Structure formats: C-alpha cells, structure tokens
Amino acid sequence: MSKSSAVFAINTKDMRPIYVTQPHLPPLDEFVPYLEKIWNSRVLTNGGPFHQRFEKALGEYLGVDHVALFSNGTLALVTALQALRITGEVITTPYSFVATAHSLLWNGIKPVFVDIDPRTFNLDPGQVEAAITPQTTAIMPVHCYGNPCDVEAMQRIADNYNLKLIYDSAHAFGVRDAGGSILRHGDLSVLSFHATKVFNTFEGGAIVCPDAKTKQRIDHLKNFGFIDEVTVVAPGINGKMSELNAAFGILQLDYIDQALERRKEIASMYREMLASVKGIRCAEGARDSVANYSYFPILVEDAYPLKRDELYYELRECNVYARRYFYPLISDFPMYRGLPSSQPDRLPVAHDIASRILCLPIYPGLDADQIYRIVDIIEGASR
Ligand SMILES: *Cc1c(COP(=O)(O)O)cnc(C)c1O
C-alpha cells in the first residue's frame, strides 16, 4: 500500500473543503499597531507614509529600483499601457487570466493572440514574429504560473521591430533568474497582490519600472494626472493604493520567505507522490530560476482513465476545489472570439493544454494530511 493510501485510511472522515488557494494572513495582533498609526495620523491614502515605506521595502525585497504601487493589478496593467502610449495592436497570450487582454480593450487596443510553448505554457517567441503587422506596437507576455518567459528572445524581437515589451507578471512575485529579479525585464512589469496571489495586500498591484522618470509619469497617471494642486497633465485614473493595504503589505513582507519555503515543500511532495500515477504529468518548472510555486499545474494525459473534467468533478465530490486555470482560453470569451487570431486552428497548443490542465491546491497552510487526501483521490480514480 502506498504511503498516501495508508494515511487516507486514517483520515476518511476529514472532508473539510480544500480550495485551490487560501490567502496568507499574519497574526491579527501584529497588524493592530499599524492600524493605530493610521487612526492617529488620519492619513488614509494619497501616497502617505505607509505607501512610501512599502514602495521602498518592496523594491528592496524584489531587487528592483523603481516600483509604483496600485490598488490592483488590472489598473496597473491599464496604466502601464497608457504610460507607454501603446495603441494599435498588441501581441499577447490566450493562456492567461482574462485581465491580461481586458487591459488592452480598456485602452482601445486590439489584442492579437499567439500560441504558447507546450513546455512552459508561455507565449511562443517563435510565433510572435509572424504575428507582427505595421499596427503592432507592443508585446504583452505573461510569466504563466510564475515560470519565466523566454525573456531574451522576447527582447530580441522587441528590439528588432521597435516594439515595447510589457510583462504581465501577476504570477511572478519573487521569481528570479540567474541575473536577478525576473521583473527587471521588458519596458515595464506588472504585479498583482490580489488575495489569491502568492503575496497579497487584500487587493493591490504594482508596476516595476526601469527609471525614475517613467515612475513619475506612472505616479501622475494613477492620481488623475495631477502634478500639483492646480495642474493636471494627463487624463489619469485613480489607481492609488490606500494606507491600509500598504501597511498590510509591509507586515506581509515579514512572512513571505517562509510562505515561499512552505510552497516549495508542498510542490515537491506532490511531485514525488504523483510521479507514479500513470497519465498525470506535473508541469515542469523553469530551469536556472528561483520559482515561487504559486500554482501546482498538472496535465491529465490520455493514459489516465478519466478525462480532465471527470477528475475535476471527482475532486469536487470529495470537497477538493482544484481549478482549471486557464480554461476557457481568453480567446474563447465572447468579446474576443470574433478576432482572426482567436480562431482555434491558430492556437492548437493553447487549446490542447487548456483541455488537460488542472491546478491543484497549494498554499502555505495546506498540511500533509490534506496533500495525501488530494493525491489519494487522484490515485484512487486511476485504479
Ligand atoms: C490576478 C491576475 C491579474 C489581475 O490582477 P488583479 O490584482 O486581480 O486585478 C492580471 N493578470 C494575471 C495573469 C492574473 O493572474
């Protein structure tokens, strides 16, 4: 009998729901002093002291020079496109959360979807070049599941065709390659601190920018375009992070290293236990990079007796809420599916992966018994 089955026998009654993720929260009493400071100062937003402190601490933690905080990742994406004055067509991936492409539509930009690499699930640089037209102004790749894109190939294409490069790095908090933070690549890189992400501030986001001048433009854009009390220089938006979220972010930084460490342990437990399950393939992480284990994607292959959706519902029956990220593809949603680049025959790899993918629960609070329970269901269904 396998190790997991033995434990399952002991824990048959534990049917507490397990969700794909659970937000990390620090001890509540540690947050109270921050709240007291906010109450005393009555500074609630508009770049107050916690905002300034968090921006600095975040830049130091991530190893990047310039960070502009936002109230969420989607507004950060929308503003990043504004900051670089992107228009026309932007090449992007259909295999992502819908906000990636929505940020283009909110700017009146036409998304051009290009297929993904079957190993990394990221935009395939080999196919990006073929999708460039005279209207193309930028590429917006996603470091999907926190696995780095082929950043060198992307930069080469951007340089050759004079395109801007904006990374949706919503999954890539803390991810590093040999040269440092993955967020240093491209013209801009956009983070999300939504409750479901590796690092959360309840809601929140940021743009990582290469220089102080770009950061200043972004800071104006996220504050209605004000540069002083009486001067408005751009039709900006309100994308500011509040003092409450910024204070919370400072506290969260104290816990992020141990959270990432625990995620890594969980990922290796899954990997080890699922290795013997025929037809289940754990997605490879990138080599030569420090991962953040933000998701644990598996592929349900033909050799597995159930289809992906059958396994998904089987897990649900047992109160385990795995998620089919990213199914449906963005290109299949009604506001995108009429585009020429959305036609399924243009995106065979993305369609294939979307039909086989399943993201298993992973978060620091997931304990060993719960992992055994999940693996047992997957193993059990294959017998
Ligand atoms: C979560 C996410 C976003 C949006 O971030 P919010 O902070 O929820 O607005 C954008 N892109 C990707 C890939 C995401 O996963």
Tab-separated table of N, CA, C and O in Angstrom, residues 192-299:
chain	number	residue	atom	x	y	z
A	192	SER	N	0.427	41.694	-9.325
A	192	SER	CA	-0.858	41.732	-8.619
A	192	SER	C	-0.655	41.213	-7.203
A	192	SER	O	0.040	40.218	-6.991
A	193	PHE	N	-1.264	41.907	-6.241
A	193	PHE	CA	-1.254	41.439	-4.846
A	193	PHE	C	-2.667	41.061	-4.415
A	193	PHE	O	-3.063	41.273	-3.264
A	194	HIS	N	-3.447	40.539	-5.349
A	194	HIS	CA	-4.796	40.074	-5.037
A	194	HIS	C	-4.736	38.948	-4.007
A	194	HIS	O	-3.726	38.228	-3.903
A	195	ALA	N	-5.829	38.794	-3.274
A	195	ALA	CA	-5.905	37.791	-2.207
A	195	ALA	C	-5.476	36.390	-2.652
A	195	ALA	O	-4.961	35.609	-1.849
A	196	THR	N	-5.674	36.052	-3.917
A	196	THR	CA	-5.355	34.700	-4.392
A	196	THR	C	-3.899	34.544	-4.821
A	196	THR	O	-3.488	33.452	-5.195
A	197	LYS	N	-3.133	35.608	-4.796
A	197	LYS	CA	-1.755	35.536	-5.282
A	197	LYS	C	-0.793	35.152	-4.150
A	197	LYS	O	-1.146	35.223	-2.966
A	198	VAL	N	0.427	34.794	-4.544
A	198	VAL	CA	1.469	34.372	-3.599
A	198	VAL	C	1.689	35.395	-2.480
A	198	VAL	O	1.878	35.062	-1.322
A	199	PHE	N	1.684	36.659	-2.869
A	199	PHE	CA	1.874	37.756	-1.922
A	199	PHE	C	0.658	38.657	-2.035
A	199	PHE	O	0.365	39.153	-3.129
A	200	ASN	N	-0.091	38.836	-0.943
A	200	ASN	CA	-1.313	39.645	-1.065
A	200	ASN	C	-1.338	40.823	-0.102
A	200	ASN	O	-0.777	40.782	0.995
A	201	THR	N	-2.011	41.895	-0.577
A	201	THR	CA	-2.341	43.038	0.283
A	201	THR	C	-3.871	43.207	0.306
A	201	THR	O	-4.365	44.325	0.241
A	202	PHE	N	-4.611	42.120	0.388
A	202	PHE	CA	-6.065	42.030	0.174
A	202	PHE	C	-6.306	42.229	-1.319
A	202	PHE	O	-6.587	41.283	-2.026
A	203	GLU	N	-6.245	43.497	-1.780
A	203	GLU	CA	-6.185	43.850	-3.190
A	203	GLU	C	-4.940	44.711	-3.338
A	203	GLU	O	-4.570	45.427	-2.406
A	204	GLY	N	-4.337	44.671	-4.500
A	204	GLY	CA	-3.178	45.531	-4.712
A	204	GLY	C	-2.434	45.138	-5.964
A	204	GLY	O	-2.720	44.090	-6.566
A	205	GLY	N	-1.523	45.984	-6.364
A	205	GLY	CA	-0.707	45.696	-7.538
A	205	GLY	C	0.427	46.686	-7.622
A	205	GLY	O	0.546	47.577	-6.761
A	206	ALA	N	1.276	46.533	-8.625
A	206	ALA	CA	2.413	47.437	-8.783
A	206	ALA	C	2.943	47.370	-10.200
A	206	ALA	O	2.743	46.365	-10.896
A	207	ILE	N	3.600	48.453	-10.599
A	207	ILE	CA	4.367	48.446	-11.848
A	207	ILE	C	5.833	48.595	-11.474
A	207	ILE	O	6.194	49.505	-10.714
A	208	VAL	N	6.650	47.694	-11.985
A	208	VAL	CA	8.097	47.798	-11.831
A	208	VAL	C	8.616	48.526	-13.062
A	208	VAL	O	8.340	48.100	-14.193
A	209	CYS	N	9.313	49.646	-12.845
A	209	CYS	CA	9.791	50.421	-13.997
A	209	CYS	C	11.297	50.638	-13.924
A	209	CYS	O	11.881	50.596	-12.854
A	210	PRO	N	11.906	50.882	-15.079
A	210	PRO	CA	13.374	50.894	-15.156
A	210	PRO	C	14.004	52.194	-14.673
A	210	PRO	O	15.180	52.213	-14.333
A	211	ASP	N	13.252	53.300	-14.646
A	211	ASP	CA	13.887	54.579	-14.303
A	211	ASP	C	12.901	55.486	-13.572
A	211	ASP	O	11.682	55.295	-13.631
A	212	ALA	N	13.455	56.504	-12.916
A	212	ALA	CA	12.665	57.406	-12.075
A	212	ALA	C	11.678	58.227	-12.905
A	212	ALA	O	10.577	58.542	-12.446
A	213	LYS	N	12.059	58.551	-14.136
A	213	LYS	CA	11.201	59.385	-14.976
A	213	LYS	C	9.915	58.630	-15.342
A	213	LYS	O	8.815	59.187	-15.275
A	214	THR	N	10.075	57.360	-15.708
A	214	THR	CA	8.900	56.550	-16.040
A	214	THR	C	8.027	56.376	-14.808
A	214	THR	O	6.800	56.456	-14.887
A	215	LYS	N	8.663	56.142	-13.664
A	215	LYS	CA	7.878	56.002	-12.433
A	215	LYS	C	7.087	57.281	-12.152
A	215	LYS	O	5.917	57.213	-11.768
A	216	GLN	N	7.697	58.425	-12.392
A	216	GLN	CA	6.997	59.684	-12.131
A	216	GLN	C	5.760	59.830	-13.029
A	216	GLN	O	4.691	60.222	-12.572
A	217	ARG	N	5.924	59.454	-14.295
A	217	ARG	CA	4.774	59.529	-15.213
A	217	ARG	C	3.656	58.588	-14.732
A	217	ARG	O	2.481	58.938	-14.728
A	218	ILE	N	4.050	57.408	-14.311
A	218	ILE	CA	3.068	56.436	-13.815
A	218	ILE	C	2.396	56.961	-12.539
A	218	ILE	O	1.182	56.849	-12.368
A	219	ASP	N	3.189	57.561	-11.648
A	219	ASP	CA	2.624	58.117	-10.411
A	219	ASP	C	1.611	59.222	-10.705
A	219	ASP	O	0.595	59.348	-10.013
A	220	HIS	N	1.874	60.010	-11.731
A	220	HIS	CA	0.886	61.033	-12.120
A	220	HIS	C	-0.364	60.373	-12.681
A	220	HIS	O	-1.482	60.757	-12.338
A	221	LEU	N	-0.163	59.394	-13.542
A	221	LEU	CA	-1.311	58.744	-14.192
A	221	LEU	C	-2.222	58.043	-13.186
A	221	LEU	O	-3.434	57.984	-13.372
A	222	LYS	N	-1.645	57.506	-12.116
A	222	LYS	CA	-2.501	56.781	-11.159
A	222	LYS	C	-3.202	57.724	-10.196
A	222	LYS	O	-3.998	57.304	-9.370
A	223	ASN	N	-2.895	59.025	-10.288
A	223	ASN	CA	-3.504	60.035	-9.422
A	223	ASN	C	-4.168	61.124	-10.265
A	223	ASN	O	-3.902	62.300	-10.099
A	224	PHE	N	-5.011	60.729	-11.192
A	224	PHE	CA	-5.827	61.623	-12.033
A	224	PHE	C	-5.014	62.504	-12.980
A	224	PHE	O	-5.575	63.373	-13.635
A	225	GLY	N	-3.705	62.338	-13.008
A	225	GLY	CA	-2.866	63.210	-13.827
A	225	GLY	C	-2.399	64.473	-13.104
A	225	GLY	O	-1.763	65.338	-13.707
A	226	PHE	N	-2.669	64.566	-11.794
A	226	PHE	CA	-2.212	65.737	-11.021
A	226	PHE	C	-0.692	65.733	-10.872
A	226	PHE	O	-0.111	64.688	-10.538
A	227	ILE	N	-0.077	66.898	-11.100
A	227	ILE	CA	1.322	67.023	-10.662
A	227	ILE	C	1.448	67.987	-9.480
A	227	ILE	O	2.413	67.938	-8.738
A	228	ASP	N	0.477	68.873	-9.316
A	228	ASP	CA	0.368	69.653	-8.078
A	228	ASP	C	-1.101	70.045	-7.925
A	228	ASP	O	-1.939	69.636	-8.724
A	229	GLU	N	-1.398	70.842	-6.924
A	229	GLU	CA	-2.785	71.153	-6.578
A	229	GLU	C	-3.619	71.680	-7.742
A	229	GLU	O	-4.820	71.484	-7.785
A	230	VAL	N	-2.955	72.415	-8.643
A	230	VAL	CA	-3.711	73.116	-9.696
A	230	VAL	C	-3.357	72.652	-11.101
A	230	VAL	O	-3.866	73.197	-12.071
A	231	THR	N	-2.498	71.640	-11.233
A	231	THR	CA	-2.021	71.253	-12.564
A	231	THR	C	-2.313	69.789	-12.859
A	231	THR	O	-1.892	68.907	-12.112
A	232	VAL	N	-3.050	69.585	-13.952
A	232	VAL	CA	-3.347	68.226	-14.409
A	232	VAL	C	-2.724	68.048	-15.789
A	232	VAL	O	-3.038	68.804	-16.699
A	233	VAL	N	-1.826	67.069	-15.923
A	233	VAL	CA	-1.074	66.938	-17.180
A	233	VAL	C	-1.520	65.778	-18.057
A	233	VAL	O	-1.029	65.609	-19.166
A	234	ALA	N	-2.426	64.921	-17.543
A	234	ALA	CA	-2.863	63.776	-18.346
A	234	ALA	C	-4.224	63.326	-17.840
A	234	ALA	O	-4.570	63.584	-16.681
A	235	PRO	N	-5.001	62.653	-18.713
A	235	PRO	CA	-6.290	62.133	-18.241
A	235	PRO	C	-6.053	60.876	-17.407
A	235	PRO	O	-6.297	59.757	-17.841
A	236	GLY	N	-5.566	61.072	-16.206
A	236	GLY	CA	-5.202	59.945	-15.353
A	236	GLY	C	-6.405	59.259	-14.742
A	236	GLY	O	-7.554	59.670	-14.921
A	237	ILE	N	-6.095	58.209	-14.002
A	237	ILE	CA	-7.147	57.427	-13.353
A	237	ILE	C	-6.854	57.405	-11.856
A	237	ILE	O	-5.819	57.916	-11.426
A	238	ASN	N	-7.763	56.848	-11.060
A	238	ASN	CA	-7.451	56.668	-9.640
A	238	ASN	C	-7.021	55.228	-9.431
A	238	ASN	O	-7.838	54.316	-9.351
A	239	GLY	N	-5.715	55.003	-9.351
A	239	GLY	CA	-5.182	53.647	-9.155
A	239	GLY	C	-4.373	53.538	-7.879
A	239	GLY	O	-3.592	52.602	-7.727
A	240	LYS	N	-4.544	54.499	-6.966
A	240	LYS	CA	-3.681	54.570	-5.794
A	240	LYS	C	-3.946	53.445	-4.790
A	240	LYS	O	-5.096	53.099	-4.546
A	241	MET	N	-2.877	52.957	-4.187
A	241	MET	CA	-3.027	52.010	-3.081
A	241	MET	C	-3.262	52.793	-1.781
A	241	MET	O	-2.600	53.793	-1.535
A	242	SER	N	-4.199	52.305	-0.953
A	242	SER	CA	-4.507	53.005	0.305
A	242	SER	C	-3.459	52.691	1.375
A	242	SER	O	-2.683	51.740	1.248
A	243	GLU	N	-3.447	53.489	2.429
A	243	GLU	CA	-2.525	53.278	3.543
A	243	GLU	C	-2.757	51.931	4.231
A	243	GLU	O	-1.827	51.278	4.696
A	244	LEU	N	-4.033	51.527	4.273
A	244	LEU	CA	-4.370	50.254	4.895
A	244	LEU	C	-3.697	49.087	4.168
A	244	LEU	O	-3.054	48.230	4.787
A	245	ASN	N	-3.817	49.065	2.851
A	245	ASN	CA	-3.216	47.991	2.065
A	245	ASN	C	-1.686	48.062	2.118
A	245	ASN	O	-1.022	47.023	2.188
A	246	ALA	N	-1.151	49.286	2.099
A	246	ALA	CA	0.307	49.440	2.116
A	246	ALA	C	0.876	48.973	3.458
A	246	ALA	O	1.892	48.270	3.503
A	247	ALA	N	0.206	49.350	4.559
A	247	ALA	CA	0.663	48.921	5.885
A	247	ALA	C	0.628	47.396	5.977
A	247	ALA	O	1.557	46.756	6.481
A	248	PHE	N	-0.442	46.830	5.454
A	248	PHE	CA	-0.580	45.375	5.472
A	248	PHE	C	0.541	44.718	4.656
A	248	PHE	O	1.105	43.697	5.052
A	249	GLY	N	0.876	45.333	3.539
A	249	GLY	CA	1.954	44.812	2.686
A	249	GLY	C	3.291	44.784	3.409
A	249	GLY	O	4.060	43.825	3.281
A	250	ILE	N	3.565	45.838	4.188
A	250	ILE	CA	4.822	45.883	4.946
A	250	ILE	C	4.900	44.692	5.894
A	250	ILE	O	5.915	44.009	5.988
A	251	LEU	N	3.790	44.428	6.573
A	251	LEU	CA	3.745	43.300	7.509
A	251	LEU	C	3.853	41.961	6.760
A	251	LEU	O	4.563	41.047	7.214
A	252	GLN	N	3.185	41.848	5.641
A	252	GLN	CA	3.236	40.609	4.855
A	252	GLN	C	4.662	40.263	4.412
A	252	GLN	O	5.017	39.083	4.307
A	253	LEU	N	5.457	41.290	4.136
A	253	LEU	CA	6.836	41.035	3.693
A	253	LEU	C	7.630	40.244	4.738
A	253	LEU	O	8.541	39.494	4.396
A	254	ASP	N	7.265	40.420	6.029
A	254	ASP	CA	7.960	39.671	7.085
A	254	ASP	C	7.742	38.161	6.944
A	254	ASP	O	8.503	37.374	7.496
A	255	TYR	N	6.674	37.766	6.273
A	255	TYR	CA	6.299	36.347	6.231
A	255	TYR	C	6.498	35.686	4.878
A	255	TYR	O	6.321	34.486	4.740
A	256	ILE	N	6.854	36.490	3.869
A	256	ILE	CA	6.843	35.947	2.519
A	256	ILE	C	7.893	34.836	2.321
A	256	ILE	O	7.611	33.829	1.680
A	257	ASP	N	9.071	34.988	2.925
A	257	ASP	CA	10.099	33.963	2.709
A	257	ASP	C	9.668	32.607	3.243
A	257	ASP	O	9.845	31.589	2.585
A	258	GLN	N	9.068	32.602	4.434
A	258	GLN	CA	8.634	31.311	4.965
A	258	GLN	C	7.441	30.757	4.179
A	258	GLN	O	7.326	29.539	4.014
A	259	ALA	N	6.607	31.642	3.651
A	259	ALA	CA	5.488	31.177	2.820
A	259	ALA	C	6.006	30.521	1.532
A	259	ALA	O	5.515	29.463	1.119
A	260	LEU	N	7.012	31.128	0.926
A	260	LEU	CA	7.580	30.568	-0.308
A	260	LEU	C	8.273	29.236	-0.032
A	260	LEU	O	8.190	28.288	-0.822
A	261	GLU	N	8.937	29.157	1.120
A	261	GLU	CA	9.627	27.928	1.503
A	261	GLU	C	8.632	26.774	1.659
A	261	GLU	O	8.837	25.669	1.162
A	262	ARG	N	7.509	27.053	2.328
A	262	ARG	CA	6.476	26.033	2.537
A	262	ARG	C	5.845	25.606	1.206
A	262	ARG	O	5.562	24.435	0.980
A	263	ARG	N	5.627	26.545	0.310
A	263	ARG	CA	5.094	26.207	-1.015
A	263	ARG	C	6.018	25.245	-1.739
A	263	ARG	O	5.563	24.305	-2.397
A	264	LYS	N	7.320	25.503	-1.606
A	264	LYS	CA	8.296	24.646	-2.270
A	264	LYS	C	8.209	23.217	-1.742
A	264	LYS	O	8.251	22.254	-2.513
A	265	GLU	N	8.068	23.084	-0.415
A	265	GLU	CA	7.945	21.744	0.187
A	265	GLU	C	6.708	21.028	-0.342
A	265	GLU	O	6.758	19.833	-0.669
A	266	ILE	N	5.588	21.762	-0.413
A	266	ILE	CA	4.341	21.155	-0.881
A	266	ILE	C	4.495	20.690	-2.327
A	266	ILE	O	4.101	19.574	-2.678
A	267	ALA	N	5.112	21.543	-3.154
A	267	ALA	CA	5.299	21.188	-4.562
A	267	ALA	C	6.139	19.916	-4.683
A	267	ALA	O	5.823	19.023	-5.487
A	268	SER	N	7.179	19.770	-3.855
A	268	SER	CA	7.999	18.564	-4.012
A	268	SER	C	7.278	17.328	-3.465
A	268	SER	O	7.467	16.227	-3.982
A	269	MET	N	6.415	17.508	-2.459
A	269	MET	CA	5.604	16.368	-2.002
A	269	MET	C	4.676	15.882	-3.120
A	269	MET	O	4.591	14.687	-3.402
A	270	TYR	N	3.965	16.823	-3.724
A	270	TYR	CA	3.075	16.461	-4.844
A	270	TYR	C	3.869	15.737	-5.929
A	270	TYR	O	3.460	14.704	-6.442
A	271	ARG	N	4.991	16.320	-6.299
A	271	ARG	CA	5.797	15.795	-7.393
A	271	ARG	C	6.203	14.350	-7.132
A	271	ARG	O	6.086	13.477	-7.990
A	272	GLU	N	6.665	14.125	-5.913
A	272	GLU	CA	7.135	12.797	-5.540
A	272	GLU	C	5.977	11.793	-5.560
A	272	GLU	O	6.083	10.707	-6.113
A	273	MET	N	4.845	12.180	-4.973
A	273	MET	CA	3.728	11.235	-4.848
A	273	MET	C	3.010	11.005	-6.172
A	273	MET	O	2.474	9.924	-6.410
A	274	LEU	N	2.992	12.016	-7.034
A	274	LEU	CA	2.262	11.865	-8.302
A	274	LEU	C	3.118	11.211	-9.385
A	274	LEU	O	2.596	10.819	-10.434
A	275	ALA	N	4.418	11.071	-9.101
A	275	ALA	CA	5.335	10.531	-10.118
A	275	ALA	C	4.894	9.146	-10.585
A	275	ALA	O	5.069	8.778	-11.744
A	276	SER	N	4.286	8.381	-9.679
A	276	SER	CA	3.932	7.007	-10.018
A	276	SER	C	2.511	6.876	-10.587
A	276	SER	O	2.072	5.773	-10.910
A	277	VAL	N	1.794	7.993	-10.698
A	277	VAL	CA	0.423	7.914	-11.217
A	277	VAL	C	0.460	8.063	-12.735
A	277	VAL	O	0.826	9.115	-13.263
A	278	LYS	N	0.077	6.968	-13.399
A	278	LYS	CA	0.157	6.939	-14.859
A	278	LYS	C	-0.847	7.922	-15.467
A	278	LYS	O	-2.014	7.941	-15.092
A	279	GLY	N	-0.347	8.740	-16.393
A	279	GLY	CA	-1.232	9.665	-17.093
A	279	GLY	C	-1.364	11.024	-16.423
A	279	GLY	O	-2.058	11.896	-16.922
A	280	ILE	N	-0.705	11.196	-15.275
A	280	ILE	CA	-0.667	12.514	-14.641
A	280	ILE	C	0.738	13.062	-14.785
A	280	ILE	O	1.707	12.428	-14.356
A	281	ARG	N	0.850	14.211	-15.420
A	281	ARG	CA	2.171	14.811	-15.613
A	281	ARG	C	2.220	16.154	-14.907
A	281	ARG	O	1.380	17.023	-15.144
A	282	CYS	N	3.179	16.291	-14.003
A	282	CYS	CA	3.366	17.577	-13.333
A	282	CYS	C	4.096	18.510	-14.284
A	282	CYS	O	5.104	18.124	-14.867
A	283	ALA	N	3.565	19.718	-14.439
A	283	ALA	CA	4.207	20.674	-15.342
A	283	ALA	C	5.613	20.967	-14.829
A	283	ALA	O	5.828	21.080	-13.624
A	284	GLU	N	6.542	21.074	-15.764
A	284	GLU	CA	7.929	21.360	-15.394
A	284	GLU	C	8.066	22.814	-14.995
A	284	GLU	O	7.487	23.686	-15.632
A	285	GLY	N	8.865	23.079	-13.980
A	285	GLY	CA	9.242	24.460	-13.710
A	285	GLY	C	10.387	24.832	-14.641
A	285	GLY	O	10.897	23.974	-15.357
A	286	ALA	N	10.752	26.096	-14.646
A	286	ALA	CA	11.870	26.510	-15.494
A	286	ALA	C	13.178	26.141	-14.816
A	286	ALA	O	13.280	26.168	-13.597
A	287	ARG	N	14.158	25.786	-15.623
A	287	ARG	CA	15.497	25.539	-15.061
A	287	ARG	C	16.202	26.874	-14.849
A	287	ARG	O	15.825	27.883	-15.421
A	288	ASP	N	17.235	26.842	-14.041
A	288	ASP	CA	18.054	28.045	-13.810
A	288	ASP	C	17.241	29.222	-13.298
A	288	ASP	O	17.531	30.364	-13.614
A	289	SER	N	16.169	28.954	-12.559
A	289	SER	CA	15.464	30.098	-11.980
A	289	SER	C	14.949	29.720	-10.598
A	289	SER	O	14.766	28.554	-10.285
A	290	VAL	N	14.742	30.747	-9.780
A	290	VAL	CA	14.149	30.538	-8.460
A	290	VAL	C	12.640	30.715	-8.620
A	290	VAL	O	12.176	31.787	-8.991
A	291	ALA	N	11.899	29.647	-8.369
A	291	ALA	CA	10.452	29.664	-8.594
A	291	ALA	C	9.722	30.179	-7.352
A	291	ALA	O	10.317	30.273	-6.273
A	292	ASN	N	8.436	30.470	-7.509
A	292	ASN	CA	7.647	30.865	-6.327
A	292	ASN	C	6.529	29.862	-6.002
A	292	ASN	O	5.792	30.056	-5.062
A	293	TYR	N	6.414	28.810	-6.820
A	293	TYR	CA	5.424	27.746	-6.566
A	293	TYR	C	4.028	28.323	-6.327
A	293	TYR	O	3.289	27.898	-5.442
A	294	SER	N	3.685	29.290	-7.150
A	294	SER	CA	2.404	29.972	-6.976
A	294	SER	C	1.227	29.074	-7.358
A	294	SER	O	0.129	29.256	-6.848
A	295	TYR	N	1.472	28.125	-8.249
A	295	TYR	CA	0.417	27.196	-8.672
A	295	TYR	C	1.034	25.814	-8.757
A	295	TYR	O	2.261	25.681	-8.870
A	296	PHE	N	0.194	24.776	-8.716
A	296	PHE	CA	0.727	23.450	-8.979
A	296	PHE	C	-0.075	22.798	-10.114
A	296	PHE	O	-1.016	22.039	-9.880
A	297	PRO	N	0.305	23.126	-11.363
A	297	PRO	CA	-0.445	22.616	-12.519
A	297	PRO	C	-0.059	21.185	-12.881
A	297	PRO	O	1.129	20.851	-12.920
A	298	ILE	N	-1.071	20.362	-13.112
A	298	ILE	CA	-0.830	19.015	-13.648
A	298	ILE	C	-1.559	18.892	-14.984
A	298	ILE	O	-2.550	19.578	-15.232
A	299	LEU	N	-1.034	18.000	-15.831
A	299	LEU	CA	-1.698	17.708	-17.107
A	299	LEU	C	-2.294	16.307	-17.025
A	299	LEU	O	-1.609	15.357	-16.625
